[in-house]
């Protein structure tokens, strides 16, 4: 799977970077195997071309990783324990063994990234490189027309200035199945590098467009996520509608509140009683989609 001889010839920092890339690829392969177990697919099916990964490969990688001078003793002890478990597993087809392999790969990769000073962003639940490769394999040519969504679920982001927050809103809207996202003219650009980074590819296959408050569809109920409104657990979400989320500094504008039929709030008890707009939006979308699922409104495909 990888040229062990060439790895030996590299100086430590170069070898570290190369190992990070190799372990990322190993994780992609192992995640695909784990998914097959979850779907109860035939475990004996041959892997996709280029996806061969043997126990010996992982053990060889472990031997290289443990020689890294910047890794801590505690980390190496964990790696050694997992490597021993991997070797003593009964069968290479066992789901438990694949889980051990995946954990070993993940821990070694993250340890090497810390040693290299290249930390993954805290909002990335999946490493960007493995996520990108999976997207290349699964996203259709015209993904915006293929993705499942709840028809009539729209989001209006008003003057979100942070590219990170814009990307986070894209990612959350797509994940929960919103049909479309509207960005006000005052929002950070959706194609900003930091927005695309935090969106994890969602900008490429989530329907969206720039639109002012006055241009929103007139035939749908509108509600705003803002303080001082109906507690979210008491609010009766519409089957179709538009939610307005406001800027980080000022919240939803008075004009947008006038446009909204209701104001929905997330009860908080802490001293700050404040949430990042992306986090608050995620809480609201989970509650809205849960209410739809109770009404058995399944997501559709365009």
PDB file of C-alpha atoms in Angstrom:
ATOM      1  CA  UNK A   1       0.000   0.000   0.000  1.00  0.00           C
ATOM      2  CA  UNK A   2       2.923   2.347   0.660  1.00  0.00           C
ATOM      3  CA  UNK A   3       6.684   2.255  -0.020  1.00  0.00           C
ATOM      4  CA  UNK A   4       8.166   1.368   3.377  1.00  0.00           C
ATOM      5  CA  UNK A   5      11.709   1.739   2.054  1.00  0.00           C
ATOM      6  CA  UNK A   6      11.074   5.331   0.995  1.00  0.00           C
ATOM      7  CA  UNK A   7       9.537   6.183   4.369  1.00  0.00           C
ATOM      8  CA  UNK A   8      12.707   4.979   6.089  1.00  0.00           C
ATOM      9  CA  UNK A   9      14.773   7.323   3.959  1.00  0.00           C
ATOM     10  CA  UNK A  10      12.785  10.444   4.870  1.00  0.00           C
ATOM     11  CA  UNK A  11      13.865  12.773   7.642  1.00  0.00           C
ATOM     12  CA  UNK A  12      11.486  12.830  10.659  1.00  0.00           C
ATOM     13  CA  UNK A  13       9.380  15.888   9.751  1.00  0.00           C
ATOM     14  CA  UNK A  14       8.893  14.729   6.145  1.00  0.00           C
ATOM     15  CA  UNK A  15       8.054  11.197   7.280  1.00  0.00           C
ATOM     16  CA  UNK A  16       5.545  12.635   9.759  1.00  0.00           C
ATOM     17  CA  UNK A  17       3.697  14.529   7.030  1.00  0.00           C
ATOM     18  CA  UNK A  18       3.707  11.505   4.743  1.00  0.00           C
ATOM     19  CA  UNK A  19       2.373   9.266   7.504  1.00  0.00           C
ATOM     20  CA  UNK A  20      -0.481  11.707   8.142  1.00  0.00           C
ATOM     21  CA  UNK A  21      -1.549  11.393   4.493  1.00  0.00           C
ATOM     22  CA  UNK A  22      -1.240   7.603   4.514  1.00  0.00           C
ATOM     23  CA  UNK A  23      -3.207   7.249   7.756  1.00  0.00           C
ATOM     24  CA  UNK A  24      -5.912   9.529   6.340  1.00  0.00           C
ATOM     25  CA  UNK A  25      -6.284   7.155   3.398  1.00  0.00           C
ATOM     26  CA  UNK A  26      -6.361   4.163   5.765  1.00  0.00           C
ATOM     27  CA  UNK A  27      -9.161   5.803   7.735  1.00  0.00           C
ATOM     28  CA  UNK A  28     -11.157   6.302   4.561  1.00  0.00           C
ATOM     29  CA  UNK A  29     -10.865   2.615   3.728  1.00  0.00           C
ATOM     30  CA  UNK A  30     -11.733   1.503   7.254  1.00  0.00           C
ATOM     31  CA  UNK A  31     -14.712   3.851   7.462  1.00  0.00           C
ATOM     32  CA  UNK A  32     -16.029   2.293   4.248  1.00  0.00           C
ATOM     33  CA  UNK A  33     -15.659  -1.155   5.803  1.00  0.00           C
ATOM     34  CA  UNK A  34     -17.440  -0.019   8.949  1.00  0.00           C
ATOM     35  CA  UNK A  35     -20.311   1.300   6.835  1.00  0.00           C
ATOM     36  CA  UNK A  36     -20.632  -2.088   5.145  1.00  0.00           C
ATOM     37  CA  UNK A  37     -20.938  -3.762   8.541  1.00  0.00           C
ATOM     38  CA  UNK A  38     -23.596  -1.240   9.548  1.00  0.00           C
ATOM     39  CA  UNK A  39     -25.566  -1.888   6.352  1.00  0.00           C
ATOM     40  CA  UNK A  40     -25.159  -5.658   6.757  1.00  0.00           C
ATOM     41  CA  UNK A  41     -23.539  -5.921   3.353  1.00  0.00           C
ATOM     42  CA  UNK A  42     -21.521  -8.976   2.361  1.00  0.00           C
ATOM     43  CA  UNK A  43     -18.220  -8.698   4.236  1.00  0.00           C
ATOM     44  CA  UNK A  44     -16.500 -11.055   1.783  1.00  0.00           C
ATOM     45  CA  UNK A  45     -16.969  -8.773  -1.208  1.00  0.00           C
ATOM     46  CA  UNK A  46     -13.643  -7.599  -2.635  1.00  0.00           C
ATOM     47  CA  UNK A  47     -12.596  -4.057  -1.796  1.00  0.00           C
ATOM     48  CA  UNK A  48     -12.655  -1.367  -4.434  1.00  0.00           C
ATOM     49  CA  UNK A  49      -9.517  -1.118  -6.548  1.00  0.00           C
ATOM     50  CA  UNK A  50      -6.832   0.699  -4.588  1.00  0.00           C
ATOM     51  CA  UNK A  51      -8.567   0.002  -1.275  1.00  0.00           C
ATOM     52  CA  UNK A  52      -6.578  -3.063  -0.230  1.00  0.00           C
ATOM     53  CA  UNK A  53      -5.422  -2.694   3.347  1.00  0.00           C
ATOM     54  CA  UNK A  54      -3.855  -5.570   5.231  1.00  0.00           C
ATOM     55  CA  UNK A  55      -3.064  -6.038   8.906  1.00  0.00           C
ATOM     56  CA  UNK A  56       0.606  -5.981   8.054  1.00  0.00           C
ATOM     57  CA  UNK A  57       0.238  -2.524   6.528  1.00  0.00           C
ATOM     58  CA  UNK A  58      -1.201  -1.090   9.738  1.00  0.00           C
ATOM     59  CA  UNK A  59       1.399  -2.769  11.914  1.00  0.00           C
ATOM     60  CA  UNK A  60       4.160  -1.390   9.699  1.00  0.00           C
ATOM     61  CA  UNK A  61       2.653   2.086  10.007  1.00  0.00           C
ATOM     62  CA  UNK A  62       2.516   1.671  13.779  1.00  0.00           C
ATOM     63  CA  UNK A  63       6.226   0.797  13.829  1.00  0.00           C
ATOM     64  CA  UNK A  64       7.017   3.978  11.913  1.00  0.00           C
ATOM     65  CA  UNK A  65       4.760   6.133  14.100  1.00  0.00           C
ATOM     66  CA  UNK A  66       6.211   4.917  17.386  1.00  0.00           C
ATOM     67  CA  UNK A  67       9.672   6.049  16.251  1.00  0.00           C
ATOM     68  CA  UNK A  68       8.553   9.671  15.984  1.00  0.00           C
ATOM     69  CA  UNK A  69      10.633  11.660  18.490  1.00  0.00           C
ATOM     70  CA  UNK A  70       7.882  14.176  19.237  1.00  0.00           C
ATOM     71  CA  UNK A  71       5.225  11.741  20.421  1.00  0.00           C
ATOM     72  CA  UNK A  72       4.500  11.389  24.125  1.00  0.00           C
ATOM     73  CA  UNK A  73       5.006   8.210  26.145  1.00  0.00           C
ATOM     74  CA  UNK A  74       1.322   8.085  27.097  1.00  0.00           C
ATOM     75  CA  UNK A  75       0.288   8.212  23.443  1.00  0.00           C
ATOM     76  CA  UNK A  76       2.728   5.459  22.485  1.00  0.00           C
ATOM     77  CA  UNK A  77       1.359   3.239  25.268  1.00  0.00           C
ATOM     78  CA  UNK A  78      -2.172   3.570  23.896  1.00  0.00           C
ATOM     79  CA  UNK A  79      -0.944   2.782  20.374  1.00  0.00           C
ATOM     80  CA  UNK A  80       0.891  -0.307  21.619  1.00  0.00           C
ATOM     81  CA  UNK A  81      -2.218  -1.563  23.411  1.00  0.00           C
ATOM     82  CA  UNK A  82      -4.394  -1.155  20.307  1.00  0.00           C
ATOM     83  CA  UNK A  83      -1.784  -2.765  18.056  1.00  0.00           C
ATOM     84  CA  UNK A  84      -1.664  -5.772  20.392  1.00  0.00           C
ATOM     85  CA  UNK A  85      -5.462  -6.047  20.357  1.00  0.00           C
ATOM     86  CA  UNK A  86      -5.460  -5.875  16.577  1.00  0.00           C
ATOM     87  CA  UNK A  87      -2.964  -8.744  16.332  1.00  0.00           C
ATOM     88  CA  UNK A  88      -4.911 -11.002  18.719  1.00  0.00           C
ATOM     89  CA  UNK A  89      -8.331 -10.516  17.095  1.00  0.00           C
ATOM     90  CA  UNK A  90      -9.719 -13.841  15.849  1.00  0.00           C
ATOM     91  CA  UNK A  91     -10.665 -12.981  12.288  1.00  0.00           C
ATOM     92  CA  UNK A  92      -9.817 -10.185   9.812  1.00  0.00           C
ATOM     93  CA  UNK A  93     -13.507  -9.914   8.942  1.00  0.00           C
ATOM     94  CA  UNK A  94     -14.668  -9.127  12.466  1.00  0.00           C
ATOM     95  CA  UNK A  95     -16.421  -5.816  12.961  1.00  0.00           C
ATOM     96  CA  UNK A  96     -14.659  -5.440  16.307  1.00  0.00           C
ATOM     97  CA  UNK A  97     -11.266  -5.739  14.646  1.00  0.00           C
ATOM     98  CA  UNK A  98     -12.119  -3.088  12.068  1.00  0.00           C
ATOM     99  CA  UNK A  99     -13.177  -0.765  14.898  1.00  0.00           C
ATOM    100  CA  UNK A 100      -9.809  -1.318  16.620  1.00  0.00           C
ATOM    101  CA  UNK A 101      -7.952  -0.616  13.382  1.00  0.00           C
ATOM    102  CA  UNK A 102      -9.928   2.554  12.770  1.00  0.00           C
ATOM    103  CA  UNK A 103      -9.303   3.831  16.287  1.00  0.00           C
ATOM    104  CA  UNK A 104      -5.583   3.114  16.024  1.00  0.00           C
ATOM    105  CA  UNK A 105      -5.374   4.967  12.696  1.00  0.00           C
ATOM    106  CA  UNK A 106      -7.308   7.921  14.015  1.00  0.00           C
ATOM    107  CA  UNK A 107      -5.292   8.282  17.222  1.00  0.00           C
ATOM    108  CA  UNK A 108      -1.964   7.960  15.430  1.00  0.00           C
ATOM    109  CA  UNK A 109      -2.957  10.495  12.771  1.00  0.00           C
ATOM    110  CA  UNK A 110      -4.104  13.052  15.332  1.00  0.00           C
ATOM    111  CA  UNK A 111      -0.976  12.550  17.429  1.00  0.00           C
ATOM    112  CA  UNK A 112       1.189  13.167  14.365  1.00  0.00           C
ATOM    113  CA  UNK A 113      -0.852  16.250  13.472  1.00  0.00           C
ATOM    114  CA  UNK A 114      -0.297  17.663  16.949  1.00  0.00           C
ATOM    115  CA  UNK A 115       3.406  16.931  16.624  1.00  0.00           C
ATOM    116  CA  UNK A 116       3.461  18.664  13.232  1.00  0.00           C
ATOM    117  CA  UNK A 117       1.508  21.648  14.565  1.00  0.00           C
ATOM    118  CA  UNK A 118      -1.327  21.161  12.055  1.00  0.00           C
ATOM    119  CA  UNK A 119      -4.449  20.815  14.133  1.00  0.00           C
ATOM    120  CA  UNK A 120      -7.790  19.923  12.549  1.00  0.00           C
ATOM    121  CA  UNK A 121     -10.450  22.568  13.194  1.00  0.00           C
ATOM    122  CA  UNK A 122     -12.574  21.727  16.214  1.00  0.00           C
ATOM    123  CA  UNK A 123     -15.760  21.751  14.155  1.00  0.00           C
ATOM    124  CA  UNK A 124     -14.528  19.010  11.803  1.00  0.00           C
ATOM    125  CA  UNK A 125     -16.041  15.738  12.962  1.00  0.00           C
ATOM    126  CA  UNK A 126     -14.518  14.063   9.916  1.00  0.00           C
ATOM    127  CA  UNK A 127     -11.040  14.859   8.681  1.00  0.00           C
ATOM    128  CA  UNK A 128     -11.294  17.154   5.620  1.00  0.00           C
ATOM    129  CA  UNK A 129      -9.149  14.967   3.375  1.00  0.00           C
ATOM    130  CA  UNK A 130     -11.156  11.796   3.958  1.00  0.00           C
ATOM    131  CA  UNK A 131     -14.381  13.786   3.659  1.00  0.00           C
ATOM    132  CA  UNK A 132     -13.263  15.229   0.325  1.00  0.00           C
ATOM    133  CA  UNK A 133     -12.404  11.825  -1.097  1.00  0.00           C
ATOM    134  CA  UNK A 134     -15.724  10.378   0.004  1.00  0.00           C
ATOM    135  CA  UNK A 135     -17.534  13.279  -1.653  1.00  0.00           C
ATOM    136  CA  UNK A 136     -15.712  12.610  -4.911  1.00  0.00           C
ATOM    137  CA  UNK A 137     -17.007   9.052  -4.828  1.00  0.00           C
ATOM    138  CA  UNK A 138     -20.614   9.737  -3.827  1.00  0.00           C
ATOM    139  CA  UNK A 139     -21.749  13.192  -4.970  1.00  0.00           C
ATOM    140  CA  UNK A 140     -23.538  13.118  -8.356  1.00  0.00           C
ATOM    141  CA  UNK A 141     -22.675  15.439 -11.235  1.00  0.00           C
ATOM    142  CA  UNK A 142     -25.531  17.805 -10.369  1.00  0.00           C
ATOM    143  CA  UNK A 143     -25.779  17.281  -6.592  1.00  0.00           C
ATOM    144  CA  UNK A 144     -28.101  20.215  -5.894  1.00  0.00           C
ATOM    145  CA  UNK A 145     -30.819  18.376  -7.840  1.00  0.00           C
ATOM    146  CA  UNK A 146     -30.198  15.005  -6.158  1.00  0.00           C
ATOM    147  CA  UNK A 147     -29.882  15.718  -2.447  1.00  0.00           C
ATOM    148  CA  UNK A 148     -32.814  14.743  -0.198  1.00  0.00           C
ATOM    149  CA  UNK A 149     -34.595  17.596   1.589  1.00  0.00           C
ATOM    150  CA  UNK A 150     -37.814  18.565   3.319  1.00  0.00           C
ATOM    151  CA  UNK A 151     -39.816  20.572   0.771  1.00  0.00           C
ATOM    152  CA  UNK A 152     -40.711  24.060   1.913  1.00  0.00           C
ATOM    153  CA  UNK A 153     -38.039  24.321   4.630  1.00  0.00           C
ATOM    154  CA  UNK A 154     -36.161  27.567   3.956  1.00  0.00           C
ATOM    155  CA  UNK A 155     -33.561  29.577   5.867  1.00  0.00           C
ATOM    156  CA  UNK A 156     -32.862  33.298   5.601  1.00  0.00           C
ATOM    157  CA  UNK A 157     -29.476  34.328   6.987  1.00  0.00           C
ATOM    158  CA  UNK A 158     -29.470  38.069   7.642  1.00  0.00           C
ATOM    159  CA  UNK A 159     -26.130  39.907   7.695  1.00  0.00           C
ATOM    160  CA  UNK A 160     -23.992  37.036   8.967  1.00  0.00           C
ATOM    161  CA  UNK A 161     -20.571  38.683   8.783  1.00  0.00           C
ATOM    162  CA  UNK A 162     -18.281  35.795   9.728  1.00  0.00           C
ATOM    163  CA  UNK A 163     -17.333  33.465   6.858  1.00  0.00           C
ATOM    164  CA  UNK A 164     -16.960  30.686   9.412  1.00  0.00           C
ATOM    165  CA  UNK A 165     -20.544  31.182  10.572  1.00  0.00           C
ATOM    166  CA  UNK A 166     -21.833  31.307   7.000  1.00  0.00           C
ATOM    167  CA  UNK A 167     -20.144  27.984   6.278  1.00  0.00           C
ATOM    168  CA  UNK A 168     -21.453  26.493   9.503  1.00  0.00           C
ATOM    169  CA  UNK A 169     -24.997  27.545   8.573  1.00  0.00           C
ATOM    170  CA  UNK A 170     -24.610  25.924   5.152  1.00  0.00           C
ATOM    171  CA  UNK A 171     -23.434  22.698   6.714  1.00  0.00           C
ATOM    172  CA  UNK A 172     -26.247  22.580   9.261  1.00  0.00           C
ATOM    173  CA  UNK A 173     -28.955  23.521   6.745  1.00  0.00           C
ATOM    174  CA  UNK A 174     -27.831  20.788   4.371  1.00  0.00           C
ATOM    175  CA  UNK A 175     -27.433  18.179   7.103  1.00  0.00           C
ATOM    176  CA  UNK A 176     -30.965  18.685   8.421  1.00  0.00           C
ATOM    177  CA  UNK A 177     -32.522  18.706   4.958  1.00  0.00           C
ATOM    178  CA  UNK A 178     -33.484  22.330   4.369  1.00  0.00           C
ATOM    179  CA  UNK A 179     -34.626  22.892   0.812  1.00  0.00           C
ATOM    180  CA  UNK A 180     -32.850  26.197   0.253  1.00  0.00           C
ATOM    181  CA  UNK A 181     -30.754  28.839   1.983  1.00  0.00           C
ATOM    182  CA  UNK A 182     -31.153  32.558   1.326  1.00  0.00           C
ATOM    183  CA  UNK A 183     -28.265  34.905   2.127  1.00  0.00           C
ATOM    184  CA  UNK A 184     -28.904  38.613   2.604  1.00  0.00           C
ATOM    185  CA  UNK A 185     -26.637  41.035   0.716  1.00  0.00           C
ATOM    186  CA  UNK A 186     -24.833  41.771   4.002  1.00  0.00           C
ATOM    187  CA  UNK A 187     -23.674  38.177   4.529  1.00  0.00           C
ATOM    188  CA  UNK A 188     -20.083  37.077   4.036  1.00  0.00           C
ATOM    189  CA  UNK A 189     -19.543  35.468   0.607  1.00  0.00           C
ATOM    190  CA  UNK A 190     -20.407  31.788   0.400  1.00  0.00           C
ATOM    191  CA  UNK A 191     -17.289  31.211  -1.696  1.00  0.00           C
ATOM    192  CA  UNK A 192     -14.957  32.722   0.905  1.00  0.00           C
ATOM    193  CA  UNK A 193     -12.224  30.137   1.718  1.00  0.00           C
ATOM    194  CA  UNK A 194     -13.132  30.064   5.421  1.00  0.00           C
ATOM    195  CA  UNK A 195     -16.824  29.661   4.606  1.00  0.00           C
ATOM    196  CA  UNK A 196     -16.102  26.779   2.259  1.00  0.00           C
ATOM    197  CA  UNK A 197     -13.811  25.257   4.850  1.00  0.00           C
ATOM    198  CA  UNK A 198     -16.384  25.228   7.645  1.00  0.00           C
ATOM    199  CA  UNK A 199     -19.152  24.191   5.221  1.00  0.00           C
ATOM    200  CA  UNK A 200     -17.204  20.986   4.473  1.00  0.00           C
ATOM    201  CA  UNK A 201     -18.390  20.995   0.847  1.00  0.00           C
ATOM    202  CA  UNK A 202     -22.035  21.844   1.566  1.00  0.00           C
ATOM    203  CA  UNK A 203     -21.816  25.084  -0.443  1.00  0.00           C
ATOM    204  CA  UNK A 204     -21.347  22.976  -3.573  1.00  0.00           C
ATOM    205  CA  UNK A 205     -24.570  21.008  -3.272  1.00  0.00           C
ATOM    206  CA  UNK A 206     -26.919  23.076  -1.103  1.00  0.00           C
ATOM    207  CA  UNK A 207     -29.410  25.217  -3.040  1.00  0.00           C
ATOM    208  CA  UNK A 208     -28.854  28.877  -2.142  1.00  0.00           C
ATOM    209  CA  UNK A 209     -29.065  32.403  -3.490  1.00  0.00           C
ATOM    210  CA  UNK A 210     -28.567  36.004  -2.458  1.00  0.00           C
ATOM    211  CA  UNK A 211     -31.890  37.600  -1.594  1.00  0.00           C
ATOM    212  CA  UNK A 212     -33.039  40.654   0.342  1.00  0.00           C
ATOM    213  CA  UNK A 213     -35.679  40.552   3.046  1.00  0.00           C
ATOM    214  CA  UNK A 214     -38.259  42.150   0.768  1.00  0.00           C
ATOM    215  CA  UNK A 215     -37.749  39.491  -1.894  1.00  0.00           C
ATOM    216  CA  UNK A 216     -38.562  36.489   0.298  1.00  0.00           C
ATOM    217  CA  UNK A 217     -41.477  34.309  -0.877  1.00  0.00           C
ATOM    218  CA  UNK A 218     -44.811  35.760   0.245  1.00  0.00           C
ATOM    219  CA  UNK A 219     -46.724  32.482   0.414  1.00  0.00           C
ATOM    220  CA  UNK A 220     -44.821  30.927   3.332  1.00  0.00           C
ATOM    221  CA  UNK A 221     -45.002  31.588   7.088  1.00  0.00           C
ATOM    222  CA  UNK A 222     -41.936  33.344   8.486  1.00  0.00           C
ATOM    223  CA  UNK A 223     -40.541  33.109  12.016  1.00  0.00           C
ATOM    224  CA  UNK A 224     -37.368  34.455  13.602  1.00  0.00           C
ATOM    225  CA  UNK A 225     -34.833  32.894  15.931  1.00  0.00           C
ATOM    226  CA  UNK A 226     -34.368  35.636  18.527  1.00  0.00           C
ATOM    227  CA  UNK A 227     -34.437  36.222  22.263  1.00  0.00           C
ATOM    228  CA  UNK A 228     -37.634  37.186  24.031  1.00  0.00           C
ATOM    229  CA  UNK A 229     -39.893  34.894  22.060  1.00  0.00           C
ATOM    230  CA  UNK A 230     -41.778  31.606  22.445  1.00  0.00           C
ATOM    231  CA  UNK A 231     -39.593  28.920  24.085  1.00  0.00           C
ATOM    232  CA  UNK A 232     -38.473  26.490  21.406  1.00  0.00           C
ATOM    233  CA  UNK A 233     -39.980  23.481  23.175  1.00  0.00           C
ATOM    234  CA  UNK A 234     -43.402  25.184  23.157  1.00  0.00           C
ATOM    235  CA  UNK A 235     -43.335  26.517  19.608  1.00  0.00           C
ATOM    236  CA  UNK A 236     -45.504  24.828  17.017  1.00  0.00           C
ATOM    237  CA  UNK A 237     -43.288  24.687  13.956  1.00  0.00           C
ATOM    238  CA  UNK A 238     -44.906  25.054  10.524  1.00  0.00           C
ATOM    239  CA  UNK A 239     -44.729  22.190   8.037  1.00  0.00           C
ATOM    240  CA  UNK A 240     -43.310  24.688   5.546  1.00  0.00           C
ATOM    241  CA  UNK A 241     -41.815  28.079   6.232  1.00  0.00           C
ATOM    242  CA  UNK A 242     -38.823  30.384   6.467  1.00  0.00           C
ATOM    243  CA  UNK A 243     -36.712  30.850   9.574  1.00  0.00           C
ATOM    244  CA  UNK A 244     -34.723  34.083   9.914  1.00  0.00           C
ATOM    245  CA  UNK A 245     -31.410  34.042  11.756  1.00  0.00           C
ATOM    246  CA  UNK A 246     -29.725  37.353  12.479  1.00  0.00           C
ATOM    247  CA  UNK A 247     -26.253  38.834  12.656  1.00  0.00           C
ATOM    248  CA  UNK A 248     -23.714  37.990  15.334  1.00  0.00           C
ATOM    249  CA  UNK A 249     -23.613  41.540  16.733  1.00  0.00           C
ATOM    250  CA  UNK A 250     -27.189  42.792  16.467  1.00  0.00           C
ATOM    251  CA  UNK A 251     -29.383  39.736  16.035  1.00  0.00           C
ATOM    252  CA  UNK A 252     -32.447  39.854  13.797  1.00  0.00           C
ATOM    253  CA  UNK A 253     -33.173  43.356  12.495  1.00  0.00           C
ATOM    254  CA  UNK A 254     -36.375  45.225  13.469  1.00  0.00           C
ATOM    255  CA  UNK A 255     -37.503  45.023   9.842  1.00  0.00           C
ATOM    256  CA  UNK A 256     -37.068  41.248   9.822  1.00  0.00           C
ATOM    257  CA  UNK A 257     -38.905  40.931  13.152  1.00  0.00           C
ATOM    258  CA  UNK A 258     -41.785  42.897  11.649  1.00  0.00           C
ATOM    259  CA  UNK A 259     -41.797  40.494   8.705  1.00  0.00           C
ATOM    260  CA  UNK A 260     -41.855  37.454  11.008  1.00  0.00           C
ATOM    261  CA  UNK A 261     -45.127  36.122  12.348  1.00  0.00           C
ATOM    262  CA  UNK A 262     -43.486  34.647  15.445  1.00  0.00           C
ATOM    263  CA  UNK A 263     -40.300  34.887  17.450  1.00  0.00           C
ATOM    264  CA  UNK A 264     -38.739  31.649  18.771  1.00  0.00           C
ATOM    265  CA  UNK A 265     -36.166  31.524  21.574  1.00  0.00           C
ATOM    266  CA  UNK A 266     -33.817  28.969  23.107  1.00  0.00           C
ATOM    267  CA  UNK A 267     -34.084  29.052  26.917  1.00  0.00           C
ATOM    268  CA  UNK A 268     -30.689  29.508  28.599  1.00  0.00           C
ATOM    269  CA  UNK A 269     -29.611  29.679  32.209  1.00  0.00           C
ATOM    270  CA  UNK A 270     -25.913  30.566  32.158  1.00  0.00           C
ATOM    271  CA  UNK A 271     -24.366  33.904  33.072  1.00  0.00           C
ATOM    272  CA  UNK A 272     -23.651  34.793  29.456  1.00  0.00           C
ATOM    273  CA  UNK A 273     -26.954  33.351  28.154  1.00  0.00           C
ATOM    274  CA  UNK A 274     -25.512  33.590  24.667  1.00  0.00           C
ATOM    275  CA  UNK A 275     -24.838  31.135  21.854  1.00  0.00           C
ATOM    276  CA  UNK A 276     -22.899  31.318  18.612  1.00  0.00           C
ATOM    277  CA  UNK A 277     -25.356  31.867  15.764  1.00  0.00           C
ATOM    278  CA  UNK A 278     -24.338  28.600  14.103  1.00  0.00           C
ATOM    279  CA  UNK A 279     -24.897  26.630  17.310  1.00  0.00           C
ATOM    280  CA  UNK A 280     -28.268  28.278  17.938  1.00  0.00           C
ATOM    281  CA  UNK A 281     -29.316  27.565  14.354  1.00  0.00           C
ATOM    282  CA  UNK A 282     -28.394  23.895  14.780  1.00  0.00           C
ATOM    283  CA  UNK A 283     -30.564  23.626  17.905  1.00  0.00           C
ATOM    284  CA  UNK A 284     -33.484  25.197  16.080  1.00  0.00           C
ATOM    285  CA  UNK A 285     -33.148  22.991  12.990  1.00  0.00           C
ATOM    286  CA  UNK A 286     -33.051  19.842  15.099  1.00  0.00           C
ATOM    287  CA  UNK A 287     -36.266  20.880  16.839  1.00  0.00           C
ATOM    288  CA  UNK A 288     -37.969  21.846  13.559  1.00  0.00           C
ATOM    289  CA  UNK A 289     -37.049  18.626  11.749  1.00  0.00           C
ATOM    290  CA  UNK A 290     -37.990  16.540  14.776  1.00  0.00           C
ATOM    291  CA  UNK A 291     -41.450  18.114  14.658  1.00  0.00           C
ATOM    292  CA  UNK A 292     -41.706  17.232  10.953  1.00  0.00           C
ATOM    293  CA  UNK A 293     -40.638  13.659  11.577  1.00  0.00           C
ATOM    294  CA  UNK A 294     -43.308  13.279  14.217  1.00  0.00           C
ATOM    295  CA  UNK A 295     -45.729  14.297  11.491  1.00  0.00           C
ATOM    296  CA  UNK A 296     -44.094  11.721   9.209  1.00  0.00           C
ATOM    297  CA  UNK A 297     -42.950  14.238   6.626  1.00  0.00           C
ATOM    298  CA  UNK A 298     -40.111  12.322   4.990  1.00  0.00           C
ATOM    299  CA  UNK A 299     -37.417  14.175   3.032  1.00  0.00           C
ATOM    300  CA  UNK A 300     -37.904  14.203  -0.726  1.00  0.00           C
ATOM    301  CA  UNK A 301     -35.561  14.333  -3.673  1.00  0.00           C
ATOM    302  CA  UNK A 302     -35.878  17.030  -6.268  1.00  0.00           C
TER     303      UNK A 302
END
